[in-house]
Amino acid sequence: MAGAPTAVNAPPAPSPKGLTRIVAASLVGTTIEWYDYFLYGSAAALVFGKVFFPESDPLTGTLLAFLTYAIGFAARPLGALVFGHFGDRIGRKQLLVVSLLMMGVSSALIGCVPGYASIGIAAPILLTTLRVVQGFALGGEWGGAVLLVSEHGDARRRGFWASWPQGGAPAGNLIAVGVLSLMTSVQSDASFVAWGWRIPFLFSAVLVGIGLWVRLSVDESPLFKAAQAKAAARAAADGPAEPSPLVSVLRQHWRDILVAMGARIAENISYYVITAFVLTYCVDHLGLAKQTALNAVLIGSAVQFCLIPMFGALSDRVGRKPVYLVGAVGVGVWAWAFFGLLDTRSFPMLVLAVTVGLVFHSAMYAPQAAFFSELFATRMRFSGASIGAQFASVAAGAPAPLIAVALLAHYGDSTPVSVYLSLAAVVTVIALLFAKETRGRDLAEVVPDGAAAVPARAQAGTAAGAAADATDAAAV
């Protein structure tokens, strides 16, 4: 990529205290959103089949519950398109506030939906509708949160700082599973199914208030403000109308979108098998107690939260691709030991299976934020990162628990699920082999494929410098 921008064009770097506040705001917000999202997945595995599909046998009821879970993923690409467009037009911060509100309100309302016994078919319809709202909100959350951090930091430690919002996934899962584990430990199964499962969803309203307070205190991305100012100056000079970010990113960054989608396949599928399907496998197939399975995921999520910034920092030293490849290959291989350890019905073996699986997942997930941010130019970065991440989730994370449950129901054995995970790993490895290493890229200088990079030395206030600025504005 081109050299660093000059002091005239470069946005001021935030102070260490300011960067820490920005990272905290992104982490708190993503933790709350993922808490809401994963809470649904855990509840689908444990209780939604009984509450909303009671006329089906237990495995079919769980399958139908996971179907409503998967429908939420279908809304994520739409959320990515809408939030990406407006995030590239009006800013990252405002859209993050909207996504947090949508997620929190829909989750609290899920806790209020009557069961099938009370209102019949309207119950699963209402549940599915609120799940769609959740998916729409999450489709816009991820891109905005990681970009707000990536665009505030510098290239040298971007992998480390940008990995912190990624920690919101295991942190959210940790809280969700922890609350459910607490509820199952202090309640009978009948009480938990009757009303206990609703409390964690209603708790979302409290968490959203905290998240809004934190997010409203941070500044907009300086790179976005600089790019927005350039675009405004270009428009004022009667330049050509700027195309929408969606049109621009699909036209100029389509290869990068495909790379991002391919990189997400193994990461997404493995996570939902390890953290959501594992509950169904342990409880319905192996006959273990709900709390035993929840506690194994709880421990694994705690370990993963600690590992993510470490893998992010490692990607700053050795590159995004090597760390990501270790995770993808590791997940593909571990898939064959994972279910064997679960089949022992030993709690330490359950913890080992889940934890090692999440270690390999962390190696993919940690560098992902910086990696995807570094693929796209500023004026289309929200759209590009969100589209690449969320469209892949429809093919990967959405059907993962469904496919795993269906394979288990048809074959009565975990081997086909292991094959499924390994094939996902192969897809991600192939995508990464076609990707370029992005470590060290200056985000202000990222240009689409085929566009000429802008030499920093040309930006000196001369006619040549003015022409370079025009080129730069067109690129971003």
Coordinates of C-alpha atoms in Angstrom, one line a residue:
M1 CA 0.0 0.0 0.0
A2 CA 1.0 3.6 -0.2
G3 CA 3.0 5.4 2.4
A4 CA 1.5 7.0 5.5
P5 CA -0.5 10.2 4.9
T6 CA 1.2 13.5 5.7
A7 CA 0.4 15.5 8.8
V8 CA -1.8 17.7 6.8
N9 CA -4.2 14.9 5.8
A10 CA -3.8 12.4 8.7
P11 CA -6.4 12.6 11.4
P12 CA -5.0 13.1 14.9
A13 CA -4.3 9.9 16.8
P14 CA -6.3 9.5 20.0
S15 CA -4.6 9.6 23.4
P16 CA -4.1 6.2 25.1
K17 CA -6.9 7.1 27.5
G18 CA -9.2 8.1 24.6
L19 CA -8.4 4.8 22.7
T20 CA -9.1 2.8 25.8
R21 CA -12.5 4.5 26.2
I22 CA -13.3 3.7 22.6
V23 CA -12.3 0.1 23.0
A24 CA -14.4 -0.2 26.2
A25 CA -17.4 1.3 24.5
S26 CA -17.1 -1.1 21.6
L27 CA -16.5 -4.1 23.9
V28 CA -19.4 -3.3 26.2
G29 CA -21.8 -2.8 23.3
T30 CA -20.8 -6.0 21.4
T31 CA -21.0 -8.0 24.7
I32 CA -24.6 -6.8 25.3
E33 CA -25.6 -7.5 21.7
W34 CA -24.0 -10.9 21.7
Y35 CA -25.5 -11.7 25.1
D36 CA -28.9 -11.1 23.6
Y37 CA -28.1 -13.1 20.5
F38 CA -26.5 -16.1 22.1
L39 CA -29.1 -16.2 24.9
Y40 CA -31.6 -17.0 22.1
G41 CA -29.4 -19.8 20.8
S42 CA -29.0 -21.4 24.2
A43 CA -32.7 -21.1 25.0
A44 CA -33.5 -22.6 21.6
A45 CA -31.4 -25.6 22.5
L46 CA -32.8 -26.0 26.0
V47 CA -36.4 -24.8 26.3
F48 CA -37.9 -23.2 23.2
G49 CA -38.9 -26.5 21.7
K50 CA -41.0 -27.3 24.8
V51 CA -42.5 -23.8 25.2
F52 CA -43.3 -22.9 21.6
F53 CA -43.5 -26.3 19.8
P54 CA -44.9 -28.6 22.5
E55 CA -46.8 -30.8 20.1
S56 CA -43.6 -32.1 18.5
D57 CA -41.3 -34.8 19.8
P58 CA -38.3 -33.4 21.7
L59 CA -35.8 -33.6 18.9
T60 CA -38.2 -32.2 16.3
G61 CA -39.2 -29.5 18.7
T62 CA -35.5 -28.5 19.1
L63 CA -35.1 -28.6 15.3
L64 CA -38.0 -26.2 14.9
A65 CA -36.6 -24.0 17.6
F66 CA -33.3 -23.9 15.8
L67 CA -35.2 -23.0 12.6
T68 CA -36.4 -19.8 14.3
Y69 CA -32.8 -19.3 15.4
A70 CA -31.6 -19.6 11.8
I71 CA -34.2 -17.2 10.5
G72 CA -32.5 -14.5 12.5
F73 CA -29.4 -15.0 10.4
A74 CA -31.3 -14.4 7.2
A75 CA -32.0 -10.8 8.5
R76 CA -28.3 -10.1 9.2
P77 CA -27.4 -9.5 5.5
L78 CA -30.2 -7.0 5.3
G79 CA -29.0 -5.3 8.4
A80 CA -25.5 -5.3 6.9
L81 CA -26.7 -3.5 3.8
V82 CA -28.8 -0.9 5.6
F83 CA -26.4 -0.2 8.4
G84 CA -23.4 -0.4 6.1
H85 CA -24.9 2.2 3.7
F86 CA -25.8 4.7 6.4
G87 CA -22.7 3.9 8.5
D88 CA -20.6 4.9 5.4
R89 CA -22.8 8.0 4.9
I90 CA -23.5 9.5 8.3
G91 CA -21.0 7.7 10.6
R92 CA -20.2 4.7 12.7
K93 CA -21.3 5.9 16.1
Q94 CA -24.9 6.8 15.4
L95 CA -25.6 3.5 13.8
L96 CA -24.1 1.6 16.8
V97 CA -26.6 3.3 19.1
V98 CA -29.5 2.3 16.9
S99 CA -28.4 -1.3 16.6
L100 CA -28.0 -1.6 20.4
L101 CA -31.5 -0.2 21.0
M102 CA -33.0 -2.6 18.5
M103 CA -31.3 -5.6 19.9
G104 CA -32.1 -4.8 23.5
V105 CA -35.8 -4.0 23.0
S106 CA -36.4 -7.1 20.9
S107 CA -34.6 -9.3 23.4
A108 CA -36.6 -7.9 26.4
L109 CA -39.8 -8.5 24.4
I110 CA -38.9 -12.1 23.8
G111 CA -39.1 -12.6 27.5
C112 CA -42.7 -11.4 27.4
V113 CA -44.0 -13.6 24.6
P114 CA -46.6 -16.1 25.8
G115 CA -46.1 -19.8 25.1
Y116 CA -47.9 -22.0 22.6
A117 CA -50.2 -23.2 25.4
S118 CA -51.5 -19.6 25.9
I119 CA -51.9 -18.1 22.4
G120 CA -51.3 -21.0 20.0
I121 CA -49.5 -20.5 16.7
A122 CA -49.2 -16.8 17.4
A123 CA -46.5 -17.6 19.9
P124 CA -43.8 -19.0 17.5
I125 CA -44.8 -16.3 15.0
L126 CA -44.1 -13.5 17.5
L127 CA -40.9 -15.3 18.6
T128 CA -39.7 -15.5 15.0
T129 CA -40.5 -11.9 14.3
L130 CA -38.4 -10.7 17.3
R131 CA -35.6 -13.0 16.2
V132 CA -35.6 -11.3 12.8
V133 CA -35.2 -7.9 14.5
Q134 CA -32.3 -9.3 16.5
G135 CA -30.6 -10.5 13.3
F136 CA -31.2 -7.2 11.5
A137 CA -29.6 -5.3 14.4
L138 CA -26.6 -7.6 14.7
G139 CA -26.0 -7.4 11.0
G140 CA -25.1 -3.7 11.6
E141 CA -23.5 -4.0 15.0
W142 CA -20.4 -6.0 14.1
G143 CA -19.0 -3.8 11.3
G144 CA -19.6 -0.5 13.2
A145 CA -18.0 -1.8 16.5
V146 CA -14.8 -3.1 14.9
L147 CA -14.4 -0.1 12.6
L148 CA -14.8 2.4 15.4
V149 CA -11.7 0.8 17.1
S150 CA -9.7 0.0 13.9
E151 CA -10.1 3.6 12.6
H152 CA -9.0 5.2 15.8
G153 CA -5.9 3.1 16.3
D154 CA -2.6 2.8 14.4
A155 CA -1.4 0.0 12.1
R156 CA 1.3 -1.3 14.5
R157 CA -1.1 -2.6 17.2
R158 CA -4.4 -2.7 15.2
G159 CA -4.8 -6.4 15.5
F160 CA -4.6 -6.2 19.3
W161 CA -6.9 -3.2 19.8
A162 CA -9.5 -4.3 17.2
S163 CA -9.7 -7.8 18.7
W164 CA -11.3 -6.4 21.9
P165 CA -14.7 -5.9 20.3
Q166 CA -14.4 -9.5 19.1
G167 CA -14.1 -10.4 22.8
G168 CA -17.8 -9.3 23.1
A169 CA -18.8 -12.7 21.5
P170 CA -17.4 -15.0 24.2
A171 CA -18.1 -12.4 26.9
G172 CA -21.8 -12.2 25.8
N173 CA -22.0 -16.0 25.6
L174 CA -20.3 -16.2 29.0
I175 CA -23.0 -14.0 30.6
A176 CA -25.8 -15.7 28.7
V177 CA -24.8 -19.2 29.5
G178 CA -23.9 -18.1 33.1
V179 CA -27.3 -16.7 33.7
L180 CA -29.0 -19.7 32.3
S181 CA -26.8 -22.0 34.3
L182 CA -27.7 -20.1 37.4
M183 CA -31.4 -20.3 36.7
T184 CA -31.2 -24.1 36.0
S185 CA -29.3 -24.6 39.2
V186 CA -31.8 -22.9 41.5
Q187 CA -34.9 -24.0 39.8
S188 CA -36.6 -27.3 38.9
D189 CA -37.0 -28.2 35.3
A190 CA -40.7 -27.4 35.4
S191 CA -40.2 -23.9 36.9
F192 CA -37.4 -23.1 34.4
V193 CA -39.6 -24.1 31.4
A194 CA -42.6 -22.3 32.9
W195 CA -41.0 -18.9 33.6
G196 CA -37.4 -19.0 34.7
W197 CA -36.0 -18.8 31.1
R198 CA -37.7 -15.4 30.7
I199 CA -35.6 -13.6 33.4
P200 CA -32.4 -13.5 31.3
F201 CA -34.2 -11.9 28.4
L202 CA -35.9 -9.3 30.6
F203 CA -32.4 -8.5 32.1
S204 CA -31.5 -7.2 28.6
A205 CA -33.3 -3.9 29.3
V206 CA -30.8 -3.2 32.1
L207 CA -27.8 -4.0 30.0
V208 CA -28.9 -1.8 27.2
G209 CA -29.1 1.2 29.5
I210 CA -25.5 0.6 30.5
G211 CA -24.4 0.1 26.9
L212 CA -26.1 3.3 25.7
W213 CA -24.5 5.4 28.4
V214 CA -21.0 4.1 27.4
R215 CA -21.5 4.4 23.6
L216 CA -22.8 7.9 23.7
S217 CA -19.6 9.1 25.4
V218 CA -17.2 8.3 22.5
D219 CA -16.2 10.3 19.4
E220 CA -16.9 9.4 15.8
S221 CA -14.1 7.7 13.8
P222 CA -11.5 10.3 12.7
L223 CA -10.8 8.5 9.5
F224 CA -14.5 8.6 8.6
K225 CA -14.7 12.3 9.4
A226 CA -11.7 13.0 7.2
A227 CA -13.1 11.0 4.3
Q228 CA -16.5 12.6 4.7
A229 CA -14.9 16.1 4.6
K230 CA -13.1 15.2 1.4
A231 CA -16.3 13.9 -0.2
A232 CA -18.1 17.1 0.8
A233 CA -15.3 19.3 -0.6
R234 CA -15.4 17.3 -3.8
A235 CA -19.2 17.7 -4.1
A236 CA -18.9 21.5 -3.4
A237 CA -16.5 21.8 -6.2
D238 CA -19.1 20.4 -8.6
G239 CA -17.4 17.0 -8.9
P240 CA -19.3 14.0 -10.1
A241 CA -21.9 12.6 -7.7
E242 CA -20.5 10.0 -5.4
P243 CA -22.1 6.5 -5.9
S244 CA -23.6 4.8 -2.9
P245 CA -21.2 2.8 -0.8
L246 CA -22.9 -0.4 -1.7
V247 CA -22.5 0.1 -5.4
S248 CA -18.9 1.2 -4.9
V249 CA -17.9 -1.7 -2.7
L250 CA -19.5 -4.3 -5.0
R251 CA -17.9 -2.8 -8.0
Q252 CA -14.4 -2.2 -6.7
H253 CA -14.0 -4.6 -3.8
W254 CA -15.8 -7.7 -4.9
R255 CA -12.7 -9.9 -4.5
D256 CA -12.2 -8.8 -1.0
I257 CA -15.8 -9.5 -0.2
L258 CA -15.4 -13.1 -1.4
V259 CA -12.3 -13.5 0.7
A260 CA -14.1 -12.2 3.8
M261 CA -17.0 -14.5 3.2
G262 CA -14.8 -17.5 2.7
A263 CA -12.8 -16.7 5.8
R264 CA -16.0 -16.6 7.8
I265 CA -17.2 -20.1 6.8
A266 CA -15.2 -22.3 9.3
E267 CA -15.1 -19.6 12.0
N268 CA -18.9 -19.2 11.9
I269 CA -19.9 -22.9 11.6
S270 CA -17.4 -24.1 14.2
Y271 CA -18.6 -21.6 16.8
Y272 CA -22.2 -22.4 16.6
V273 CA -21.6 -26.1 16.7
I274 CA -19.2 -25.8 19.7
T275 CA -21.4 -23.5 21.7
A276 CA -25.1 -24.1 20.6
F277 CA -25.3 -27.6 19.1
V278 CA -23.2 -29.0 21.8
L279 CA -26.0 -28.3 24.3
T280 CA -28.5 -30.4 22.2
Y281 CA -25.9 -33.1 21.7
C282 CA -25.1 -33.4 25.4
V283 CA -28.6 -33.1 26.8
D284 CA -30.8 -34.9 24.2
H285 CA -28.3 -37.4 22.7
L286 CA -26.0 -38.2 25.6
G287 CA -28.6 -37.7 28.4
L288 CA -26.5 -35.3 30.4
A289 CA -27.9 -32.6 32.7
K290 CA -28.5 -29.2 31.2
Q291 CA -26.2 -27.5 33.8
T292 CA -23.3 -29.9 33.0
A293 CA -23.3 -28.9 29.3
L294 CA -23.8 -25.2 30.2
N295 CA -20.9 -25.2 32.6
A296 CA -18.6 -26.7 30.0
V297 CA -19.5 -23.9 27.5
L298 CA -19.1 -21.4 30.4
I299 CA -15.5 -22.4 31.1
G300 CA -14.6 -22.5 27.4
S301 CA -16.0 -19.0 26.8
A302 CA -14.0 -17.6 29.8
V303 CA -10.8 -19.1 28.3
Q304 CA -11.7 -17.7 24.9
F305 CA -12.3 -14.2 26.2
C306 CA -8.7 -14.2 27.6
L307 CA -7.2 -15.6 24.4
I308 CA -8.7 -13.3 21.8
P309 CA -6.5 -10.2 22.6
M310 CA -3.5 -12.5 22.7
F311 CA -4.2 -13.9 19.2
G312 CA -4.9 -10.3 18.1
A313 CA -1.5 -9.2 19.3
L314 CA 0.1 -12.2 17.7
S315 CA -1.4 -11.2 14.3
D316 CA 0.4 -7.8 14.7
R317 CA 3.7 -9.7 14.9
V318 CA 3.4 -12.5 12.4
G319 CA 0.5 -11.4 10.2
R320 CA -3.3 -12.0 10.0
K321 CA -3.1 -14.9 7.6
P322 CA -0.8 -17.2 9.5
V323 CA -2.8 -16.9 12.7
Y324 CA -6.1 -17.3 10.9
L325 CA -4.8 -20.4 9.0
V326 CA -3.8 -22.1 12.3
G327 CA -7.3 -21.7 13.6
A328 CA -9.0 -23.0 10.4
V329 CA -6.7 -26.1 10.1
G330 CA -7.0 -26.7 13.9
V331 CA -10.8 -26.6 13.8
G332 CA -10.9 -29.0 10.9
V333 CA -8.7 -31.5 12.7
W334 CA -10.2 -31.0 16.2
A335 CA -13.6 -31.9 14.8
W336 CA -12.6 -35.5 14.9
A337 CA -11.6 -35.5 18.6
F338 CA -14.4 -33.2 19.7
F339 CA -17.3 -35.6 19.7
G340 CA -15.2 -38.5 21.0
L341 CA -14.4 -36.5 24.1
L342 CA -18.1 -35.6 24.5
D343 CA -19.1 -39.2 24.2
T344 CA -17.1 -40.1 27.3
R345 CA -19.8 -38.2 29.3
S346 CA -17.0 -37.0 31.6
F347 CA -17.2 -33.4 32.6
P348 CA -13.4 -32.7 32.4
M349 CA -13.5 -34.2 28.9
L350 CA -16.5 -32.0 27.9
V351 CA -14.6 -28.9 29.1
L352 CA -11.5 -30.0 27.2
A353 CA -13.5 -30.6 24.0
V354 CA -15.2 -27.2 24.1
T355 CA -12.2 -25.2 25.3
V356 CA -9.7 -26.5 22.7
G357 CA -12.4 -26.0 20.0
L358 CA -12.8 -22.4 21.1
V359 CA -9.0 -21.9 21.2
F360 CA -8.8 -22.7 17.5
H361 CA -11.9 -20.5 16.9
S362 CA -10.1 -17.6 18.7
A363 CA -7.2 -17.9 16.3
M364 CA -9.6 -17.1 13.5
Y365 CA -11.9 -14.7 15.3
A366 CA -9.3 -12.5 16.9
P367 CA -7.5 -11.2 13.8
Q368 CA -10.7 -11.0 11.8
A369 CA -11.7 -7.5 12.8
A370 CA -8.3 -5.9 11.7
F371 CA -8.1 -8.2 8.7
F372 CA -11.5 -7.2 7.3
S373 CA -11.0 -3.5 8.1
E374 CA -7.8 -3.5 6.2
L375 CA -9.4 -4.9 3.0
F376 CA -11.7 -1.9 2.2
A377 CA -11.4 1.8 1.5
T378 CA -12.8 4.2 4.2
R379 CA -15.9 5.4 2.4
M380 CA -17.1 1.9 1.7
R381 CA -15.4 0.1 4.7
F382 CA -18.6 -0.3 6.8
S383 CA -20.5 -1.8 3.8
G384 CA -17.7 -4.0 2.7
A385 CA -16.8 -5.5 6.1
S386 CA -20.5 -6.0 7.0
I387 CA -21.4 -7.6 3.8
G388 CA -18.5 -9.9 3.8
A389 CA -19.2 -11.0 7.4
Q390 CA -22.9 -11.2 7.4
F391 CA -23.7 -12.7 4.0
A392 CA -21.4 -15.5 5.0
S393 CA -23.3 -16.0 8.2
V394 CA -26.4 -17.0 6.2
A395 CA -24.6 -19.9 4.6
A396 CA -22.5 -20.8 7.6
G397 CA -23.8 -19.9 11.1
A398 CA -27.5 -19.8 10.3
P399 CA -27.9 -23.5 9.3
A400 CA -25.0 -24.9 11.4
P401 CA -27.0 -26.1 14.4
L402 CA -29.9 -27.1 12.1
I403 CA -27.6 -29.1 9.8
A404 CA -25.8 -30.7 12.8
V405 CA -29.2 -31.7 14.5
A406 CA -30.5 -33.1 11.2
L407 CA -27.3 -35.1 10.6
L408 CA -27.5 -36.4 14.1
A409 CA -31.2 -37.3 13.8
H410 CA -30.7 -39.1 10.5
Y411 CA -27.5 -41.0 11.2
G412 CA -27.6 -41.3 14.9
D413 CA -23.9 -40.6 15.0
S414 CA -21.6 -37.6 15.2
T415 CA -19.3 -38.6 12.3
P416 CA -21.2 -36.7 9.6
V417 CA -21.0 -33.6 11.8
S418 CA -17.2 -33.9 12.0
V419 CA -17.1 -34.2 8.2
Y420 CA -19.2 -31.1 8.0
L421 CA -16.8 -29.1 10.2
S422 CA -13.8 -30.3 8.3
L423 CA -15.3 -29.3 4.9
A424 CA -16.0 -25.9 6.3
A425 CA -12.3 -25.6 7.3
V426 CA -11.2 -26.5 3.8
V427 CA -13.3 -23.7 2.3
T428 CA -11.8 -21.2 4.7
V429 CA -8.2 -22.3 4.0
I430 CA -8.8 -22.0 0.3
A431 CA -10.2 -18.4 0.7
L432 CA -7.1 -17.4 2.8
L433 CA -4.7 -18.8 0.2
F434 CA -6.2 -16.3 -2.2
A435 CA -6.0 -13.4 0.2
K436 CA -3.2 -10.9 0.6
E437 CA -1.5 -10.2 3.9
T438 CA -2.9 -7.0 5.3
R439 CA -0.9 -6.5 8.4
G440 CA 0.6 -2.9 8.6
R441 CA -1.7 -1.3 6.1
D442 CA -2.5 2.4 6.6
L443 CA -6.3 2.5 6.6
A444 CA -6.3 6.0 5.2
E445 CA -4.4 4.7 2.1
V446 CA -6.4 1.6 1.3
V447 CA -7.6 1.7 -2.3
P448 CA -9.7 -0.8 -4.3
D449 CA -8.1 -3.3 -6.7
G450 CA -6.9 -1.7 -9.8
A451 CA -6.8 1.8 -8.4
A452 CA -3.5 3.5 -8.0
A453 CA -2.2 4.1 -4.5
V454 CA -1.5 7.8 -3.6
P455 CA 2.2 8.5 -2.8
A456 CA 2.5 10.5 0.4
R457 CA 5.3 12.6 -1.1
A458 CA 3.0 13.9 -3.8
Q459 CA 0.7 15.5 -1.3
A460 CA 2.6 18.7 -0.8
G461 CA 0.2 21.5 -1.8
T462 CA 1.4 21.6 -5.4
A463 CA -0.7 21.0 -8.5
A464 CA 0.5 17.4 -8.4
G465 CA -0.6 17.2 -4.7
A466 CA -4.0 18.6 -5.5
A467 CA -4.4 15.9 -8.2
A468 CA -3.4 13.3 -5.7
D469 CA -5.9 14.5 -3.2
A470 CA -8.6 14.3 -5.9
T471 CA -7.6 10.7 -6.7
D472 CA -7.6 9.9 -3.0
A473 CA -11.1 11.3 -2.5
A474 CA -12.3 9.3 -5.4
A475 CA -10.8 6.1 -4.0
V476 CA -12.3 6.5 -0.5

